[in-house]
PDB file of C-alpha atoms in Angstrom:
ATOM      1  CA  MET A  18      -0.106   0.009   0.051  1.00 37.00           C
ATOM      2  CA  ASN A  19       1.358   3.430  -0.958  1.00 47.00           C
ATOM      3  CA  ASN A  20       1.014   5.497   2.259  1.00 53.00           C
ATOM      4  CA  ASN A  21       0.338   9.012   1.142  1.00 61.00           C
ATOM      5  CA  ASP A  22      -0.558   9.815   4.679  1.00 65.00           C
ATOM      6  CA  ASN A  23       3.113  10.891   4.933  1.00 76.00           C
ATOM      7  CA  ASN A  24       2.588  13.278   2.216  1.00 90.00           C
ATOM      8  CA  PRO A  25      -0.776  15.070   3.105  1.00 96.00           C
ATOM      9  CA  GLU A  26       0.010  17.854   0.408  1.00 97.00           C
ATOM     10  CA  PHE A  27      -0.642  15.266  -2.293  1.00 97.00           C
ATOM     11  CA  TYR A  28      -4.374  15.025  -1.083  1.00 98.00           C
ATOM     12  CA  MET A  29      -4.760  18.636  -0.104  1.00 98.00           C
ATOM     13  CA  THR A  30      -3.902  19.496  -3.646  1.00 98.00           C
ATOM     14  CA  ILE A  31      -6.988  17.569  -4.788  1.00 98.00           C
ATOM     15  CA  ALA A  32      -8.858  19.524  -2.154  1.00 98.00           C
ATOM     16  CA  LEU A  33      -7.631  22.906  -3.494  1.00 98.00           C
ATOM     17  CA  GLU A  34      -8.567  21.895  -7.099  1.00 98.00           C
ATOM     18  CA  GLU A  35     -12.176  21.534  -5.703  1.00 98.00           C
ATOM     19  CA  ALA A  36     -11.924  24.857  -3.828  1.00 98.00           C
ATOM     20  CA  GLN A  37     -10.744  26.471  -7.204  1.00 98.00           C
ATOM     21  CA  LYS A  38     -13.938  24.970  -8.837  1.00 98.00           C
ATOM     22  CA  ALA A  39     -16.074  26.760  -6.126  1.00 97.00           C
ATOM     23  CA  HIS A  40     -14.239  29.982  -6.642  1.00 96.00           C
ATOM     24  CA  ASP A  41     -14.915  29.774 -10.378  1.00 96.00           C
ATOM     25  CA  GLU A  42     -18.451  29.186  -9.727  1.00 96.00           C
ATOM     26  CA  GLY A  43     -18.725  32.449  -7.384  1.00 94.00           C
ATOM     27  CA  GLU A  44     -18.905  30.136  -4.169  1.00 96.00           C
ATOM     28  CA  ILE A  45     -16.735  30.607  -1.099  1.00 96.00           C
ATOM     29  CA  PRO A  46     -13.699  28.461  -2.201  1.00 97.00           C
ATOM     30  CA  VAL A  47     -13.726  25.518   0.123  1.00 98.00           C
ATOM     31  CA  GLY A  48     -12.811  22.132  -1.272  1.00 98.00           C
ATOM     32  CA  VAL A  49     -12.562  18.607   0.258  1.00 98.00           C
ATOM     33  CA  ALA A  50     -11.127  15.332  -0.562  1.00 98.00           C
ATOM     34  CA  ILE A  51     -11.979  12.033   1.580  1.00 98.00           C
ATOM     35  CA  VAL A  52      -9.509   9.214   1.433  1.00 98.00           C
ATOM     36  CA  TYR A  53      -9.954   5.621   2.443  1.00 98.00           C
ATOM     37  CA  LYS A  54      -6.929   3.207   2.161  1.00 95.00           C
ATOM     38  CA  ASP A  55      -5.020   5.786   0.190  1.00 93.00           C
ATOM     39  CA  CYS A  56      -7.837   5.975  -2.559  1.00 97.00           C
ATOM     40  CA  VAL A  57      -9.814   9.291  -2.903  1.00 98.00           C
ATOM     41  CA  ILE A  58     -13.375   8.105  -2.574  1.00 98.00           C
ATOM     42  CA  ALA A  59     -15.145  11.477  -2.445  1.00 98.00           C
ATOM     43  CA  THR A  60     -14.336  15.171  -3.476  1.00 98.00           C
ATOM     44  CA  ALA A  61     -16.596  18.229  -3.235  1.00 98.00           C
ATOM     45  CA  HIS A  62     -16.716  21.906  -3.091  1.00 98.00           C
ATOM     46  CA  ASN A  63     -19.246  24.507  -1.675  1.00 98.00           C
ATOM     47  CA  THR A  64     -22.577  24.969  -3.614  1.00 98.00           C
ATOM     48  CA  THR A  65     -24.513  26.932  -1.140  1.00 97.00           C
ATOM     49  CA  ARG A  66     -25.404  29.697  -3.408  1.00 96.00           C
ATOM     50  CA  GLN A  67     -26.072  27.780  -6.694  1.00 96.00           C
ATOM     51  CA  CYS A  68     -28.191  25.210  -4.750  1.00 97.00           C
ATOM     52  CA  SER A  69     -29.688  27.938  -2.426  1.00 98.00           C
ATOM     53  CA  ASP A  70     -29.007  25.465   0.324  1.00 98.00           C
ATOM     54  CA  PRO A  71     -27.056  26.601   3.536  1.00 97.00           C
ATOM     55  CA  THR A  72     -26.084  23.093   4.200  1.00 97.00           C
ATOM     56  CA  ALA A  73     -24.351  22.421   0.879  1.00 98.00           C
ATOM     57  CA  HIS A  74     -20.939  22.780   2.424  1.00 98.00           C
ATOM     58  CA  ALA A  75     -18.090  20.877   0.604  1.00 98.00           C
ATOM     59  CA  GLU A  76     -17.520  18.749   3.810  1.00 98.00           C
ATOM     60  CA  LEU A  77     -21.203  17.608   3.993  1.00 98.00           C
ATOM     61  CA  ILE A  78     -21.238  16.823   0.382  1.00 98.00           C
ATOM     62  CA  ALA A  79     -18.136  14.778   0.613  1.00 98.00           C
ATOM     63  CA  ILE A  80     -19.243  12.946   3.616  1.00 98.00           C
ATOM     64  CA  LYS A  81     -22.496  11.962   2.025  1.00 98.00           C
ATOM     65  CA  GLN A  82     -20.452  10.713  -1.148  1.00 98.00           C
ATOM     66  CA  ALA A  83     -18.011   8.778   1.043  1.00 98.00           C
ATOM     67  CA  ALA A  84     -20.880   7.094   2.957  1.00 98.00           C
ATOM     68  CA  MET A  85     -22.489   6.021  -0.426  1.00 98.00           C
ATOM     69  CA  VAL A  86     -19.242   4.627  -1.595  1.00 98.00           C
ATOM     70  CA  LEU A  87     -18.517   2.607   1.513  1.00 98.00           C
ATOM     71  CA  LYS A  88     -22.176   1.816   2.042  1.00 98.00           C
ATOM     72  CA  ASN A  89     -21.830   2.725   5.709  1.00 98.00           C
ATOM     73  CA  GLU A  90     -22.656   5.990   7.612  1.00 97.00           C
ATOM     74  CA  ARG A  91     -19.416   5.336   9.594  1.00 97.00           C
ATOM     75  CA  LEU A  92     -16.227   6.497   7.817  1.00 98.00           C
ATOM     76  CA  ASN A  93     -13.930   4.736  10.086  1.00 97.00           C
ATOM     77  CA  GLY A  94     -10.357   4.813   8.677  1.00 97.00           C
ATOM     78  CA  CYS A  95     -11.086   7.707   6.411  1.00 98.00           C
ATOM     79  CA  ARG A  96      -9.056  10.960   6.370  1.00 98.00           C
ATOM     80  CA  MET A  97     -10.417  14.299   5.159  1.00 98.00           C
ATOM     81  CA  TYR A  98      -8.438  17.186   3.491  1.00 98.00           C
ATOM     82  CA  VAL A  99     -10.238  20.294   3.731  1.00 98.00           C
ATOM     83  CA  THR A 100      -8.811  23.746   2.664  1.00 98.00           C
ATOM     84  CA  LYS A 101     -10.395  25.762   5.417  1.00 98.00           C
ATOM     85  CA  GLU A 102     -11.347  24.891   8.899  1.00 98.00           C
ATOM     86  CA  PRO A 103     -14.865  23.281   9.255  1.00 98.00           C
ATOM     87  CA  CYS A 104     -17.748  25.362  10.881  1.00 98.00           C
ATOM     88  CA  ALA A 105     -19.857  23.914  13.637  1.00 98.00           C
ATOM     89  CA  MET A 106     -22.248  22.186  11.303  1.00 98.00           C
ATOM     90  CA  CYS A 107     -19.494  20.576   9.377  1.00 98.00           C
ATOM     91  CA  ALA A 108     -17.529  19.670  12.488  1.00 98.00           C
ATOM     92  CA  GLY A 109     -20.426  18.020  13.962  1.00 98.00           C
ATOM     93  CA  ALA A 110     -20.785  15.840  10.840  1.00 98.00           C
ATOM     94  CA  ILE A 111     -17.085  14.824  10.839  1.00 98.00           C
ATOM     95  CA  VAL A 112     -17.650  13.691  14.515  1.00 98.00           C
ATOM     96  CA  HIS A 113     -20.600  11.726  13.582  1.00 98.00           C
ATOM     97  CA  ALA A 114     -19.240  10.062  10.493  1.00 98.00           C
ATOM     98  CA  ARG A 115     -16.049   8.983  12.621  1.00 98.00           C
ATOM     99  CA  ILE A 116     -13.589  10.642  10.285  1.00 98.00           C
ATOM    100  CA  GLU A 117     -10.092   9.416  11.600  1.00 98.00           C
ATOM    101  CA  LYS A 118      -7.976  12.281  10.621  1.00 98.00           C
ATOM    102  CA  LEU A 119      -8.571  15.766   9.620  1.00 98.00           C
ATOM    103  CA  TYR A 120      -5.962  17.738   7.715  1.00 98.00           C
ATOM    104  CA  ILE A 121      -6.948  21.494   7.420  1.00 98.00           C
ATOM    105  CA  GLY A 122      -5.284  24.023   5.272  1.00 98.00           C
ATOM    106  CA  VAL A 123      -6.103  27.310   7.064  1.00 98.00           C
ATOM    107  CA  LYS A 124      -7.779  28.198  10.338  1.00 98.00           C
ATOM    108  CA  ASP A 125     -11.153  30.201  10.208  1.00 97.00           C
ATOM    109  CA  LYS A 126     -10.903  32.811  12.786  1.00 96.00           C
ATOM    110  CA  ARG A 127     -14.620  33.640  12.559  1.00 96.00           C
ATOM    111  CA  PHE A 128     -16.361  30.276  12.383  1.00 97.00           C
ATOM    112  CA  GLY A 129     -13.834  27.538  12.810  1.00 98.00           C
ATOM    113  CA  ALA A 130     -14.992  24.637  14.847  1.00 98.00           C
ATOM    114  CA  CYS A 131     -11.985  22.566  15.123  1.00 97.00           C
ATOM    115  CA  GLY A 132     -10.286  24.451  17.939  1.00 96.00           C
ATOM    116  CA  THR A 133      -9.902  28.021  16.658  1.00 97.00           C
ATOM    117  CA  VAL A 134     -13.311  29.612  17.738  1.00 97.00           C
ATOM    118  CA  LEU A 135     -15.070  26.474  18.920  1.00 97.00           C
ATOM    119  CA  ASN A 136     -13.896  22.954  19.574  1.00 97.00           C
ATOM    120  CA  VAL A 137     -16.369  20.442  18.147  1.00 97.00           C
ATOM    121  CA  CYS A 138     -13.946  18.141  16.378  1.00 95.00           C
ATOM    122  CA  GLY A 139     -11.419  18.169  19.299  1.00 91.00           C
ATOM    123  CA  ASN A 140     -13.966  17.967  22.169  1.00 94.00           C
ATOM    124  CA  ASP A 141     -13.237  15.278  24.675  1.00 93.00           C
ATOM    125  CA  VAL A 142     -16.697  15.100  25.791  1.00 95.00           C
ATOM    126  CA  LEU A 143     -17.941  13.754  22.583  1.00 94.00           C
ATOM    127  CA  ASN A 144     -17.767  10.049  21.470  1.00 92.00           C
ATOM    128  CA  HIS A 145     -15.381  10.519  18.733  1.00 96.00           C
ATOM    129  CA  LYS A 146     -12.394  12.985  18.244  1.00 96.00           C
ATOM    130  CA  PRO A 147     -10.487  12.911  14.968  1.00 97.00           C
ATOM    131  CA  GLN A 148      -6.828  13.704  14.944  1.00 97.00           C
ATOM    132  CA  ILE A 149      -6.498  17.306  13.637  1.00 98.00           C
ATOM    133  CA  ILE A 150      -3.530  18.634  11.721  1.00 98.00           C
ATOM    134  CA  PHE A 151      -3.545  22.229  10.729  1.00 98.00           C
ATOM    135  CA  GLY A 152      -1.360  24.046   7.987  1.00 98.00           C
ATOM    136  CA  ILE A 153      -1.280  21.747   5.017  1.00 98.00           C
ATOM    137  CA  LEU A 154      -0.640  24.009   1.941  1.00 98.00           C
ATOM    138  CA  GLU A 155      -1.598  26.778   4.246  1.00 98.00           C
ATOM    139  CA  GLU A 156      -0.450  29.610   1.856  1.00 98.00           C
ATOM    140  CA  GLU A 157      -2.081  28.208  -1.200  1.00 98.00           C
ATOM    141  CA  CYS A 158      -5.425  27.694   0.715  1.00 97.00           C
ATOM    142  CA  LYS A 159      -5.241  31.264   2.277  1.00 97.00           C
ATOM    143  CA  ASN A 160      -4.345  33.014  -1.068  1.00 97.00           C
ATOM    144  CA  LEU A 161      -7.488  31.383  -2.676  1.00 97.00           C
ATOM    145  CA  LEU A 162      -9.799  32.573   0.060  1.00 96.00           C
ATOM    146  CA  LYS A 163      -8.002  36.037  -0.073  1.00 95.00           C
ATOM    147  CA  SER A 164      -8.441  36.220  -3.902  1.00 93.00           C
ATOM    148  CA  PHE A 165     -12.182  35.285  -3.659  1.00 93.00           C
ATOM    149  CA  PHE A 166     -13.034  37.833  -1.051  1.00 91.00           C
ATOM    150  CA  GLU A 167     -10.986  40.700  -2.891  1.00 89.00           C
ATOM    151  CA  GLN A 168     -13.027  40.011  -5.963  1.00 85.00           C
ATOM    152  CA  LEU A 169     -16.303  40.127  -4.089  1.00 79.00           C
ATOM    153  CA  ARG A 170     -15.424  43.374  -2.545  1.00 83.00           C
ATOM    154  CA  LYS A 171     -14.502  44.919  -6.035  1.00 83.00           C
ATOM    155  CA  LYS A 172     -17.969  43.927  -7.233  1.00 79.00           C
ATOM    156  CA  GLY A 173     -19.599  45.821  -4.491  1.00 69.00           C
TER     157      GLY A 173
END
């Protein structure tokens, strides 16, 4: 087995490609890749605006896809790579899905629920606590978000 767990940048690049799709579609550029046994089993990006759905976050879409692939609501042994720290809604879904490891590109200082603002994913009281690793391709993730919001401000 080729263990790319030692090279999380490889999978974060896939998540960044998804985030770029969101950016190009006018969505907040968040992308996700879920990996099981070194195979990418789900990828997604935010589609909240185009779907008029506040729950259409990349993390939730990818979790649903991965659960369908594995035919199980528990994603034991899965790793998630996400370009921006998940919000409380997504962090709760990550805990319920039993994601094993969570690789995050950039912290979200307004809504982050993996230890930055709230601590849903890292909460010892909950029945599952994924391992959380911050800073994977942080500059690339940060620059994509910065570019999106600069463009948004220019539009007025």
